Coordinates of C-alpha atoms and ligand atoms in Angstrom, one line a residue:
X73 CA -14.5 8.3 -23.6
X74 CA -13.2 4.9 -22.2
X75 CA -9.4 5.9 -21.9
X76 CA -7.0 8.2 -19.7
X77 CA -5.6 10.6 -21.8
X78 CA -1.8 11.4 -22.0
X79 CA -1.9 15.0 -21.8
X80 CA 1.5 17.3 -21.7
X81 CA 1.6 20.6 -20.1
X82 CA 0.9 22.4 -23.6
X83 CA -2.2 20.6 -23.8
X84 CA -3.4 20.7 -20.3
X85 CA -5.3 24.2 -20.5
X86 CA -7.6 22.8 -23.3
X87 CA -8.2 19.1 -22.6
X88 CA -8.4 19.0 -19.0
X89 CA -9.3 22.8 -17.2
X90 CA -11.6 23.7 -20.3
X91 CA -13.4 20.1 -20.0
X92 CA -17.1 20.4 -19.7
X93 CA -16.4 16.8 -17.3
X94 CA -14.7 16.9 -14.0
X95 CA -11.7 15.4 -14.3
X96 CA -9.0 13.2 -12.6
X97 CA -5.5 13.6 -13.4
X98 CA -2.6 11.0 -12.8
X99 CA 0.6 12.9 -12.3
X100 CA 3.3 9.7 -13.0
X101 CA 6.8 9.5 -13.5
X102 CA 8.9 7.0 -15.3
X103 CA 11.0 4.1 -13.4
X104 CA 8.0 5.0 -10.2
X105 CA 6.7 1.1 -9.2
X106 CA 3.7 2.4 -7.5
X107 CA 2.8 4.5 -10.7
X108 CA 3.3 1.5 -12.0
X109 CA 0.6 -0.2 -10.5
X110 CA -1.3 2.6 -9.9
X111 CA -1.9 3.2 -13.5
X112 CA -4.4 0.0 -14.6
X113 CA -6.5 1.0 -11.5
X114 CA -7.0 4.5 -13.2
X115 CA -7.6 2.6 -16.3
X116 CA -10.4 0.8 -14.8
X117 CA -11.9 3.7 -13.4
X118 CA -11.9 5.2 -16.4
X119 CA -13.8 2.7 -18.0
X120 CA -16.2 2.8 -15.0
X121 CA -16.9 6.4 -15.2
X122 CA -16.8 6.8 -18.6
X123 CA -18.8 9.5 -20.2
X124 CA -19.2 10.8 -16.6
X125 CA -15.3 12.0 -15.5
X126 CA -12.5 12.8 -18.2
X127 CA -9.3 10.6 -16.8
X128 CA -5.9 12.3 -17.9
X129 CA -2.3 11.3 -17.0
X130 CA 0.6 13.7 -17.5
X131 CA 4.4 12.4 -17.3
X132 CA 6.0 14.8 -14.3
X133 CA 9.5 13.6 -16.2
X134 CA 8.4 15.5 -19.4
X135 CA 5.8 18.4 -18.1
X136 CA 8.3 19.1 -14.8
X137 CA 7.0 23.2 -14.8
X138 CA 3.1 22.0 -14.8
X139 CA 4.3 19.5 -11.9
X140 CA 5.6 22.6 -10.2
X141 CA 2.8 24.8 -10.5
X142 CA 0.7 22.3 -8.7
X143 CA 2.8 21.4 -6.3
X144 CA 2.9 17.7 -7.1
X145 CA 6.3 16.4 -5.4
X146 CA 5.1 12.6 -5.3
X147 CA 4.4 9.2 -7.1
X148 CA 1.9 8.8 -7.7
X149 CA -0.5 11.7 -7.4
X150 CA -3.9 12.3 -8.3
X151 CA -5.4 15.9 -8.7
X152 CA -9.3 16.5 -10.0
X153 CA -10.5 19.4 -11.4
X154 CA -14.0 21.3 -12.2
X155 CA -14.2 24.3 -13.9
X156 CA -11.0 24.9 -14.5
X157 CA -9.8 24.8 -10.8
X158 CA -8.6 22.1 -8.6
X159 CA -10.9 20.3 -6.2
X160 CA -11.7 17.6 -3.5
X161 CA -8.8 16.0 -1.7
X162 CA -5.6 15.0 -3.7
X163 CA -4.7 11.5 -3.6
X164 CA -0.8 10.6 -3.1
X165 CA 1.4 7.6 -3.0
X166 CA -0.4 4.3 -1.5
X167 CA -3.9 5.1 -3.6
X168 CA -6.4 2.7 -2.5
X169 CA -9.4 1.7 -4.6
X170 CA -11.8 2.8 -1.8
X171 CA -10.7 6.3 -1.7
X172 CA -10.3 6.8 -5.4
X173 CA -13.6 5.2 -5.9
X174 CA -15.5 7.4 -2.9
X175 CA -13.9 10.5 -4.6
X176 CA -15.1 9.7 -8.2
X177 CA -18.4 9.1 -6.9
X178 CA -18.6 12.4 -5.6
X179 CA -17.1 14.0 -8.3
X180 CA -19.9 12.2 -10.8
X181 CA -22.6 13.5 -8.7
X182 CA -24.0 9.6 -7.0
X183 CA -25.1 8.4 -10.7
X184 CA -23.2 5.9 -10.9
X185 CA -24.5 2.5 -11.2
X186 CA -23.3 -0.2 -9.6
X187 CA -22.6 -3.0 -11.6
X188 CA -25.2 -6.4 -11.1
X189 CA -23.4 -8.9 -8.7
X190 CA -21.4 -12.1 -9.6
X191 CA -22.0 -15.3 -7.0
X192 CA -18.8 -17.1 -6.7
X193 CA -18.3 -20.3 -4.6
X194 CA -15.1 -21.8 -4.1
X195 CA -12.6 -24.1 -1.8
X196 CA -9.7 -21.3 -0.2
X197 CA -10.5 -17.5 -0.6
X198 CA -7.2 -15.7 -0.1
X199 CA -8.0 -11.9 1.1
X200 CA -4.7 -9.9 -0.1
X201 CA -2.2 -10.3 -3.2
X202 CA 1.4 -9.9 -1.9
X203 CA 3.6 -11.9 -1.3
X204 CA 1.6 -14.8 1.2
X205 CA -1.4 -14.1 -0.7
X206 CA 0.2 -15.3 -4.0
X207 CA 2.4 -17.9 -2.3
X208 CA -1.1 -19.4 -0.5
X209 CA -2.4 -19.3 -3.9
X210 CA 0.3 -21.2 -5.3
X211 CA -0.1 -23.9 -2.9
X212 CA -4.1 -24.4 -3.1
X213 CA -4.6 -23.8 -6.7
X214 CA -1.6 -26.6 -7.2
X215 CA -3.7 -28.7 -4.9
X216 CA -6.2 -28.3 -7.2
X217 CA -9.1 -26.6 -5.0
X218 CA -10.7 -24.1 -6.7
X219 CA -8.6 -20.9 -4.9
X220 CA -9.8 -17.1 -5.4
X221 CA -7.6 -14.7 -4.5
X222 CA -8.9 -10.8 -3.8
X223 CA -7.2 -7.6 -3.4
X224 CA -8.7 -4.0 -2.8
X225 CA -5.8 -3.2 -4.4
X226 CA -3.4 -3.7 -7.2
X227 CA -1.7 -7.1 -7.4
X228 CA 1.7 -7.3 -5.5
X229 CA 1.6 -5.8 -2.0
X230 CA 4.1 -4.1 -0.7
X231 CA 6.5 -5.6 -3.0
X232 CA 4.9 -4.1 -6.1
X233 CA 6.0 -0.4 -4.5
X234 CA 9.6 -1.7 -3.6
X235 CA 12.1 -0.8 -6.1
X236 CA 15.2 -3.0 -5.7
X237 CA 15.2 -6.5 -3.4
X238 CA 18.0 -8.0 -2.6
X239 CA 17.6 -10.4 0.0
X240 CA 15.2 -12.7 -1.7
X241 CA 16.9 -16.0 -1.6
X242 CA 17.5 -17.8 -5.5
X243 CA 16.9 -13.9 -7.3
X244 CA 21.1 -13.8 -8.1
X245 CA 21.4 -10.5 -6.3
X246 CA 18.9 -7.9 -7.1
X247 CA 15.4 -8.4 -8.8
X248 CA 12.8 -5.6 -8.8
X249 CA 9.9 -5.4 -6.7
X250 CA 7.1 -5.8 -9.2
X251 CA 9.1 -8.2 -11.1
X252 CA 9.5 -10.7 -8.1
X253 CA 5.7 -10.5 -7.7
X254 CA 4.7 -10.5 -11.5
X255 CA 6.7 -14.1 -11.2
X256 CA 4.3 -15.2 -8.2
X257 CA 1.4 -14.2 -9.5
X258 CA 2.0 -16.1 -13.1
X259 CA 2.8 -18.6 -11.2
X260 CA -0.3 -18.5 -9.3
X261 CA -2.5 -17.8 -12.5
X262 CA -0.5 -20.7 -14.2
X263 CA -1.9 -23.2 -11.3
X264 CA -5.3 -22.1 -12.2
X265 CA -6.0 -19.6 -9.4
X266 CA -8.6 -16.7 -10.1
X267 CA -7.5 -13.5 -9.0
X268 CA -10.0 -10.7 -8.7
X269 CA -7.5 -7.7 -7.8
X270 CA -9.1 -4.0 -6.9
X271 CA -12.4 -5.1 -5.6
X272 CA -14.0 -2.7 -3.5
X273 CA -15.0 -5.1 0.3
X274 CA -18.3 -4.3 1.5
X275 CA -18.3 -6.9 4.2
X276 CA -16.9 -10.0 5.6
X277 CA -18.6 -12.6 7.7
X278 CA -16.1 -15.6 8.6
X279 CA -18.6 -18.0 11.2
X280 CA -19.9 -21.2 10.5
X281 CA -18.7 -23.7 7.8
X282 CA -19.4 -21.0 4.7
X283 CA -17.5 -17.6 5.1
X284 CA -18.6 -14.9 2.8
X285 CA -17.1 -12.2 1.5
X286 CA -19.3 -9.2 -0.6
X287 CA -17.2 -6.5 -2.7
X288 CA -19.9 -4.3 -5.0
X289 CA -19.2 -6.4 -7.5
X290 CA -19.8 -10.1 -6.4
X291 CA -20.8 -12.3 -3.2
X292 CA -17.8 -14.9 -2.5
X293 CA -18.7 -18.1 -0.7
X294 CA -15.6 -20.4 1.0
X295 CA -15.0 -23.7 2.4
X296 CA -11.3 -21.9 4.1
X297 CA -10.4 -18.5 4.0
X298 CA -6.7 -17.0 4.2
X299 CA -6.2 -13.4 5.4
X300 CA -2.9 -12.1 3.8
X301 CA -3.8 -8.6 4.0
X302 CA -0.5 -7.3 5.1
X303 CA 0.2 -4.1 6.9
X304 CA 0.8 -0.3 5.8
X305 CA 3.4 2.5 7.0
X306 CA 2.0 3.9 10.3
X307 CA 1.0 7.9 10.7
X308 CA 2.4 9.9 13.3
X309 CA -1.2 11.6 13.7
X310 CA 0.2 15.0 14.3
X311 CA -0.9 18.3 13.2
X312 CA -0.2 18.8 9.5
X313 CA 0.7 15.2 8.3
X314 CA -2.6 14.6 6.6
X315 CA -2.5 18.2 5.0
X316 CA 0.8 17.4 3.6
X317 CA 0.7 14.1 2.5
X318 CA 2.0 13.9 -1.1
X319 CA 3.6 18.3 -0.4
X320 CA 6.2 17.4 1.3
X321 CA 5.2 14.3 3.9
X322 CA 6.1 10.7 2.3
X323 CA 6.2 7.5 3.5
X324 CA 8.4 5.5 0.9
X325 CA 12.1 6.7 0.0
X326 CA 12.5 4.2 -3.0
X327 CA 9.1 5.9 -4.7
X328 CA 9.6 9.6 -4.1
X329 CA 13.7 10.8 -3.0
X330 CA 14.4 11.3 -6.5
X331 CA 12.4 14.3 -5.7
X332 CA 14.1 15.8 -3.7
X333 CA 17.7 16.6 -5.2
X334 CA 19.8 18.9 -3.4
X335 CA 17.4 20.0 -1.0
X336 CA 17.5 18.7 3.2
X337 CA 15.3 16.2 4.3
X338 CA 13.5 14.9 7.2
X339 CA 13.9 11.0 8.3
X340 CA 11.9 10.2 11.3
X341 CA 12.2 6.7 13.0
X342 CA 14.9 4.6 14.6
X343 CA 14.7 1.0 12.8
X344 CA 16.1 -0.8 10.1
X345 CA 14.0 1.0 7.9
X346 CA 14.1 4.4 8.6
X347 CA 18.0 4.0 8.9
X348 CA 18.9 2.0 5.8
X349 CA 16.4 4.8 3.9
X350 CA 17.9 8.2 5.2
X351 CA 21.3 6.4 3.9
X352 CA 19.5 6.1 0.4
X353 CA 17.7 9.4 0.9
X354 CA 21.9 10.7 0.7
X355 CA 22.0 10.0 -3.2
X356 CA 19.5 12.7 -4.0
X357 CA 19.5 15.3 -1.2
X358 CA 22.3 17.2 0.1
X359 CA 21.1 17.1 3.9
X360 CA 19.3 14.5 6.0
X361 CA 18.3 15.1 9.5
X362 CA 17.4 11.6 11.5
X363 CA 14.9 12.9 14.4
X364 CA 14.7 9.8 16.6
X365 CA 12.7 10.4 20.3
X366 CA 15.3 7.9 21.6
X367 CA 18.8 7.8 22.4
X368 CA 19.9 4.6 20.3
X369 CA 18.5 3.2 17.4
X370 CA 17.0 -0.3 17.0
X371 CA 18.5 -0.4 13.4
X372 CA 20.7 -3.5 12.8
X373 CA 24.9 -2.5 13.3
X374 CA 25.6 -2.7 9.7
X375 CA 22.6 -0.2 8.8
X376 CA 23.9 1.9 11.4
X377 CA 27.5 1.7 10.7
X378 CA 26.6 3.2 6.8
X379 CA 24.6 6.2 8.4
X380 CA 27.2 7.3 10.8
X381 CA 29.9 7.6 8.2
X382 CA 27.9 9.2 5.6
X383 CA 28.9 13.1 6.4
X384 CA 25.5 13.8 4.7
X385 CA 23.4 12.6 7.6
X386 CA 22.9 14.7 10.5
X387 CA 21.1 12.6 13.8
X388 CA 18.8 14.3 16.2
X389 CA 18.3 11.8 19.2
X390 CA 15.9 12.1 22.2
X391 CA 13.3 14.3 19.8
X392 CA 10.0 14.3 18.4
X393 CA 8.5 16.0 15.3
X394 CA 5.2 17.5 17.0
X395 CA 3.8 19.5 13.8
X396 CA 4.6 19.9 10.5
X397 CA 4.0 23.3 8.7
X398 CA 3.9 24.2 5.0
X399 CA 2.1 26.9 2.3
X400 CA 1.5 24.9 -0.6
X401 CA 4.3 22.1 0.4
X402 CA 5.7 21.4 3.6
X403 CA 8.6 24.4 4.4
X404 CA 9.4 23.2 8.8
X405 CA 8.4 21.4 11.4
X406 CA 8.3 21.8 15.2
X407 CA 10.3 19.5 17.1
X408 CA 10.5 18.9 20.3
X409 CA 12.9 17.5 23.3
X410 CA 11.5 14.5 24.7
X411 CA 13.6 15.5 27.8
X412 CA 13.4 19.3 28.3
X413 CA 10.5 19.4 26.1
X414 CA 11.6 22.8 24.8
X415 CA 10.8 23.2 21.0
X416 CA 12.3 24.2 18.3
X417 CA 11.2 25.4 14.0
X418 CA 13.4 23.5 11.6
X419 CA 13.1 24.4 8.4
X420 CA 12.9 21.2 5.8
X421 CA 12.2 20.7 2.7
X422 CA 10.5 16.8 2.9
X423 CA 9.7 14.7 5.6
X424 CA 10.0 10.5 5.6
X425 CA 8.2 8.8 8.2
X426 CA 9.0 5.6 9.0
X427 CA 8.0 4.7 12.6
X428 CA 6.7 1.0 11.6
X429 CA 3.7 -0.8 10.5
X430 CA 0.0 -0.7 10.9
X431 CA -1.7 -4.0 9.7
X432 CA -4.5 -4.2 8.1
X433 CA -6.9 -6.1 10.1
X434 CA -9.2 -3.5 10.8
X435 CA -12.3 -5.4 8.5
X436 CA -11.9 -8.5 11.0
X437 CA -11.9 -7.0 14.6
X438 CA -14.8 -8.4 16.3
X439 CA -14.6 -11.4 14.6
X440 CA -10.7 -13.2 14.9
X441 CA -8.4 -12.5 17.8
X442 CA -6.1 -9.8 17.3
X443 CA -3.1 -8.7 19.9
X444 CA -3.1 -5.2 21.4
X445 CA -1.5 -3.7 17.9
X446 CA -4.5 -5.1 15.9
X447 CA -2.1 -8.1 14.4
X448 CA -4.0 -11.3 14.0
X449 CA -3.1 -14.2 16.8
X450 CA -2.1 -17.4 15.2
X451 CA -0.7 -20.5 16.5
X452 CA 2.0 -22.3 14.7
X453 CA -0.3 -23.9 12.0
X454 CA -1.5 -20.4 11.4
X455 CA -4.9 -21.2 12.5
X456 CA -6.7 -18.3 13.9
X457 CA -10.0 -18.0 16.2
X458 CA -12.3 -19.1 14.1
X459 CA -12.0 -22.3 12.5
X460 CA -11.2 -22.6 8.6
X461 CA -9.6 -19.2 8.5
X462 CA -6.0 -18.7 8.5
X463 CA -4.0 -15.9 8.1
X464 CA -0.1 -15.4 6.8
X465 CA 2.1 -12.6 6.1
X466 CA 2.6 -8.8 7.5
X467 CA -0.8 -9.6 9.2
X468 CA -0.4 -11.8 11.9
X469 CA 1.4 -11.4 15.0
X470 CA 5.0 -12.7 14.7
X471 CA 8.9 -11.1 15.0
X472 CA 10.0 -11.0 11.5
X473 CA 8.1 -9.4 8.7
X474 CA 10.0 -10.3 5.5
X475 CA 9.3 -10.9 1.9
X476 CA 10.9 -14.5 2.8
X477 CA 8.8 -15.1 5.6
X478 CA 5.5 -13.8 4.1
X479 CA 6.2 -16.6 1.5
X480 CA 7.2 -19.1 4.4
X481 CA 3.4 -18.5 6.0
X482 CA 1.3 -18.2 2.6
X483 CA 3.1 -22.0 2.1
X484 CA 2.1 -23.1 5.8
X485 CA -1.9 -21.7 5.6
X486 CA -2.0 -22.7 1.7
X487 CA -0.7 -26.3 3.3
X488 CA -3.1 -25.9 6.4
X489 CA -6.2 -24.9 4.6
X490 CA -6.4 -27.6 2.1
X491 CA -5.5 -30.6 4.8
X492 CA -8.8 -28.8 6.6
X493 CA -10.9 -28.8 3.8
X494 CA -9.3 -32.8 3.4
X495 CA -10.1 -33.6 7.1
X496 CA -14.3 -31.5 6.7
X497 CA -14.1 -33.7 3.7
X498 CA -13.3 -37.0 5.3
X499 CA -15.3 -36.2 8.2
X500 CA -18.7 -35.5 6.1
X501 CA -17.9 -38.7 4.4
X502 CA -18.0 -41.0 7.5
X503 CA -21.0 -39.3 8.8
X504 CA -22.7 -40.2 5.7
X505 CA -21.5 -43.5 5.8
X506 CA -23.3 -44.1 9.3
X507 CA -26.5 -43.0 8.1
Ligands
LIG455 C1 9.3 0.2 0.8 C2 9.5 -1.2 1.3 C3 10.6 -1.9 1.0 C4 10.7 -3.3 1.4 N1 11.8 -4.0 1.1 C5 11.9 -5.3 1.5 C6 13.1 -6.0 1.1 O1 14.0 -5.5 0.4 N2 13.1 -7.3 1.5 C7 12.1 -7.9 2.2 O2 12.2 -9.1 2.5 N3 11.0 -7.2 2.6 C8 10.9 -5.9 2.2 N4 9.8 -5.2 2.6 C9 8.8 -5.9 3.5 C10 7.9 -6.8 2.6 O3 7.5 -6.1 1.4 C11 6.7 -7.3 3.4 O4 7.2 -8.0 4.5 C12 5.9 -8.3 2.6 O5 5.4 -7.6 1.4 C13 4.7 -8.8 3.3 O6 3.9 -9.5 2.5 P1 2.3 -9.8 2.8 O7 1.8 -10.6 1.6 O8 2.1 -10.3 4.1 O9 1.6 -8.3 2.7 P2 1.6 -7.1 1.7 O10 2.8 -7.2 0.8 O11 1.4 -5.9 2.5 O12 0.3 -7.4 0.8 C14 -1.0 -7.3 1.4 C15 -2.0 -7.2 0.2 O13 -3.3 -7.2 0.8 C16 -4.1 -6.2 0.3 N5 -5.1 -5.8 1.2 C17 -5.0 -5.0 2.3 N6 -6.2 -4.9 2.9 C18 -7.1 -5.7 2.2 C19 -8.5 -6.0 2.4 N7 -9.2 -5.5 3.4 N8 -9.0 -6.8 1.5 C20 -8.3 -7.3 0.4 N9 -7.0 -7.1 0.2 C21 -6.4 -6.3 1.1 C22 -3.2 -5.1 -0.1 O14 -3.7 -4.3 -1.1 C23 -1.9 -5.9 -0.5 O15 -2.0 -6.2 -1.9 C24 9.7 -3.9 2.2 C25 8.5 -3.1 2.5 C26 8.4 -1.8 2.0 C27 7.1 -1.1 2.3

């Protein structure tokens, strides 16, 4: 069977917890951009493990009980079953191809074969597909070197899971998310740029003139290489935040507040986001706490000015959320007072973390300069450590991290990389010319 299913509650009992296959079912919801995204990714793995897993998706809009009974609060979420009963870890929200793909592989028992290698040379690889990736890839491909762009996830970045943007100069107000990015990456594709979107990395070796790049399906060769691999919501690493991921812990309002109307959430953080998003949290529950371990926030006046007047917004200063608890779904946490340090239960219903960005460098320490947060060093040509690699975007060390400015570096290293390959070019040239 080489397609996911749509299966609706009615249907569930027979087609997925009577299937002789394990299977792997996509709870979605309308108007969700990460489901969005997440959805072709499941489609590909369904073609890769066909005959081996059954792939199912089920609308949580339309099958809201079935939702329910399995506690799925979040968009996206992925539950597999055996034998009629749920098992291995679910997977919720920001799915990576990775961790779907390590969980299928378990799930089909280790005989699954990897498909035969491609070899692909060419003049800029571009690691990551958001905003700088795209913009990068815009700039080579127009300057007609041969430019390969690759994600180990869907195309679009952050962006993709961003519902509205409004502060993307020349958009007349308000474009969404996956709209702004399905532009760029037409774009890109237009210019004749190859993109190679959920590839699975393997290894990444940027010394000498030729940096390569293996992913289990092909071995990448480049002249230049452009890191625009962004960054990702950052855990608190307490006790019960793992457990509860996708029950009751999120880390993106604009994907999963709709799920929670009427009932009190959590906000933790003290920035721009975390503020702005407690303030949007407002349209769907009835209560949300701010639990900030400061005194002030770092939020810009204007962000802060809506949450103070909004009577739905209650703000906890000078604590921290130590653990979270739940059955099924998260039901309290434990806070504490970062100047008594006395503790208190606080029953909740959902809990929004947003206490900044962790970027996603981690496949280049040892090998490029990062700063003590892991963000790459660059100097203002966007040059890194190692020569011919570049790197734009959430990535790299700088104040401001912006869809504008994202596309502001992607044009610099996209700009940068090509006059290097001109000057290896130029340079080659004369040396053969002495000979
Ligand atoms: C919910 C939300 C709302 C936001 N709203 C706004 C807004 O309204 N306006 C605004 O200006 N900014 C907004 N931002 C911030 C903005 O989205 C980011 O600043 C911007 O997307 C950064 O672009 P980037 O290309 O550097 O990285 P990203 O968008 O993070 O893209 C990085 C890409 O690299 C890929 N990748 C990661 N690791 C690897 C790897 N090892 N190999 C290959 N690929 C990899 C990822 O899958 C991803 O596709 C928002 C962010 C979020 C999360």
């Amino acid at each position: 069977m080489h397609k996911v299913l749509e299966v609706s509650a009615a249907d569930f009992q027979r087609i997925v917890l009577e299937s002789p296959l394990p299977a792997g079912v996509l709870f979605y919801s309308n108007d969700c951009p990460i489901c969005a995204s997440v959805l072709p990714l499941f489609e590909r793995m369904a073609q890769i493990y066909a005959g081996k897993i059954l792939f199912a998706r089920i609308n949580r809009d339309f099958n809201r009980e079935l939702s329910k009974q399995y506690y799925v609060k979040a968009s996206s979420t992925i539950l597999f079953f055996s034998q009629g009963k749920e098992f291995c870890r679910r997977l919720s929200g920001y799915i990576r191809t990775p961790e779907l793909r390590c969980t299928l592989e378990f799930m089909a028992a280790g005989k699954c074969e990897c498909p035969k290698r491609d070899k692909i040379e060419c003049d800029v690889l571009i690691l990551g597909s958001g905003p700088a990736g795209l913009t990068a890839a815009i700039y080579t491909a127009r300057a007609k070197l041969y430019t390969v762009v690759v994600d180990d996830s869907f195309v679009g970045g952050q962006v993709a899971t961003t519902w509205h943007v409004a502060n993307y100069p020349g958009t007349n107000g308000v474009i969404r998310g996956i709209d702004l990015v399905g532009n760029m990456k037409r774009q890109a594709l237009d210019f004749g740029a190859q993109i190679d979107d959920m590839q699975e990395i393997t290894g990444i070796w940027l010394d000498g003139p030729l940096k390569t790049l293996s992913t289990t399906t092909a071995e990448y060769a480049a002249r230049s290489v452009i890191i625009a691999t962004g960054a990702h919501p950052r855990k608190l690493n307490i006790e019960g935040e793992e457990t509860f991921t996708g029950r009751g812990v999120h880390y993106c309002a604009t994907c999963d507040a709709a799920l929670y109307q009427d009932a009190h959430v959590m906000v933790v953080g003290g920035g721009d986001s975390a503020v702005e998003e407690a303030v949007f949290l407002t349209r769907y529950a009835k209560k949300v706490t701010v639990v900030h371990r400061r005194d002030t926030f770092r939020a810009s006046r204007a962000a802060q000015a809506d949450l103070f007047k909004n009577a739905s917004i209650e703000v906890l200063f000078n604590r921290e959320v130590i653990a979270i608890h739940g059955d099924n779904f998260v039901n309290s946490v434990t806070l504490q007072d970062v100047l008594t340090k006395q503790t208190q239960q606080m029953p909740i219903d959902g809990i929004f973390i947003y206490i900044g960005m962790q970027p996603m460098s981690k496949l280049f320490e040892g090998q490029l300069a990062l700063d003590e947060n892991g963000y790459i060093v660059t100097d203002d040509k966007l040059r890194t450590s190692r020569e011919g690699v570049f790197a734009a975007g959430d990535v790299r060390f700088k104040e401001v991290r912006q869809i504008t400015t994202a596309v502001g570096d992607g044009a610099v290293a996209g700009k940068m990389a090509g006059r290097y390959l001109s000057e290896i070019e130029s340079m080659q040239l004369k040396g053969e010319g002495k000979e």
